[in-house]
C-alpha positions as semicolon CSV with decimal commas, in nm:
position;residue;x (nm);y (nm);z (nm)
1;I;-2,061;2,223;5,807
2;D;-2,298;2,376;5,438
3;F;-2,481;2,044;5,432
4;V;-2,595;2,057;5,817
5;N;-2,660;2,441;5,824
6;M;-2,918;2,345;5,570
7;I;-3,090;2,108;5,784
8;I;-3,105;2,332;6,011
9;T;-3,228;2,617;5,785
10;Y;-3,465;2,343;5,697
11;I;-3,651;2,227;6,020
12;V;-3,697;2,591;6,114
13;K;-3,828;2,612;5,816
14;N;-4,037;2,400;5,812
15;G;-4,083;2,150;6,109
16;N;-3,907;1,829;6,137
17;I;-3,788;1,632;5,960
18;V;-4,065;1,359;5,953
19;D;-3,926;1,092;5,716
20;V;-3,476;1,127;5,716
21;K;-3,391;1,002;5,384
22;K;-3,681;1,104;5,113
23;T;-3,599;1,452;5,225
24;F;-3,224;1,373;5,225
25;S;-3,286;1,230;4,877
26;Q;-3,533;1,574;4,697
27;Q;-3,426;1,923;4,635
28;P;-3,259;2,118;4,858
29;F;-3,041;1,818;4,958
30;K;-2,977;1,686;4,640
31;N;-2,745;1,980;4,579
32;F;-2,479;1,821;4,781
33;G;-2,317;1,629;4,489
34;G;-2,628;1,431;4,416
35;G;-2,695;1,353;4,766
36;V;-2,601;1,298;5,140
37;S;-2,507;0,919;4,988
38;V;-2,246;1,077;4,712
39;L;-2,151;1,343;4,941
40;F;-2,022;1,136;5,228
41;R;-1,970;0,814;4,993
42;D;-1,670;0,760;5,228
43;K;-1,842;0,841;5,601
44;M;-2,110;0,652;5,612
45;P;-2,123;0,667;5,981
46;T;-2,147;0,991;5,970
47;V;-2,463;1,015;5,777
48;K;-2,619;0,747;6,012
49;L;-2,478;0,985;6,283
50;I;-2,719;1,328;6,145
51;M;-3,039;1,121;6,024
52;E;-2,999;0,965;6,434
53;R;-2,957;1,353;6,519
54;V;-3,226;1,546;6,251
55;A;-3,458;1,190;6,440
56;Q;-3,392;1,246;6,799
57;I;-3,525;1,658;6,777
58;K;-3,812;1,580;6,595
59;R;-3,855;1,302;6,898
60;N;-3,788;1,543;7,134
61;S;-3,957;1,866;6,898
62;E;-4,271;1,676;6,969
63;E;-4,189;1,560;7,334
64;I;-4,255;1,964;7,390
65;A;-4,596;1,982;7,227
66;D;-4,743;1,691;7,415
67;V;-4,674;1,832;7,705
68;L;-4,765;2,177;7,617
């Protein structure tokens, strides 16, 4: 839950996450026990789903920006 809240806070503060893999391997995401791969080491499908959702948020915001 804290990790997902951190993603939300990051997106609100910085806009989109352009490169999910790179961003998740840096601070503040790295604070979670060494990063997303360590935090979810036994649940990699969950990591993939989170990354897909973040990418979808980016696509949605780009589509909205194009309309405006």
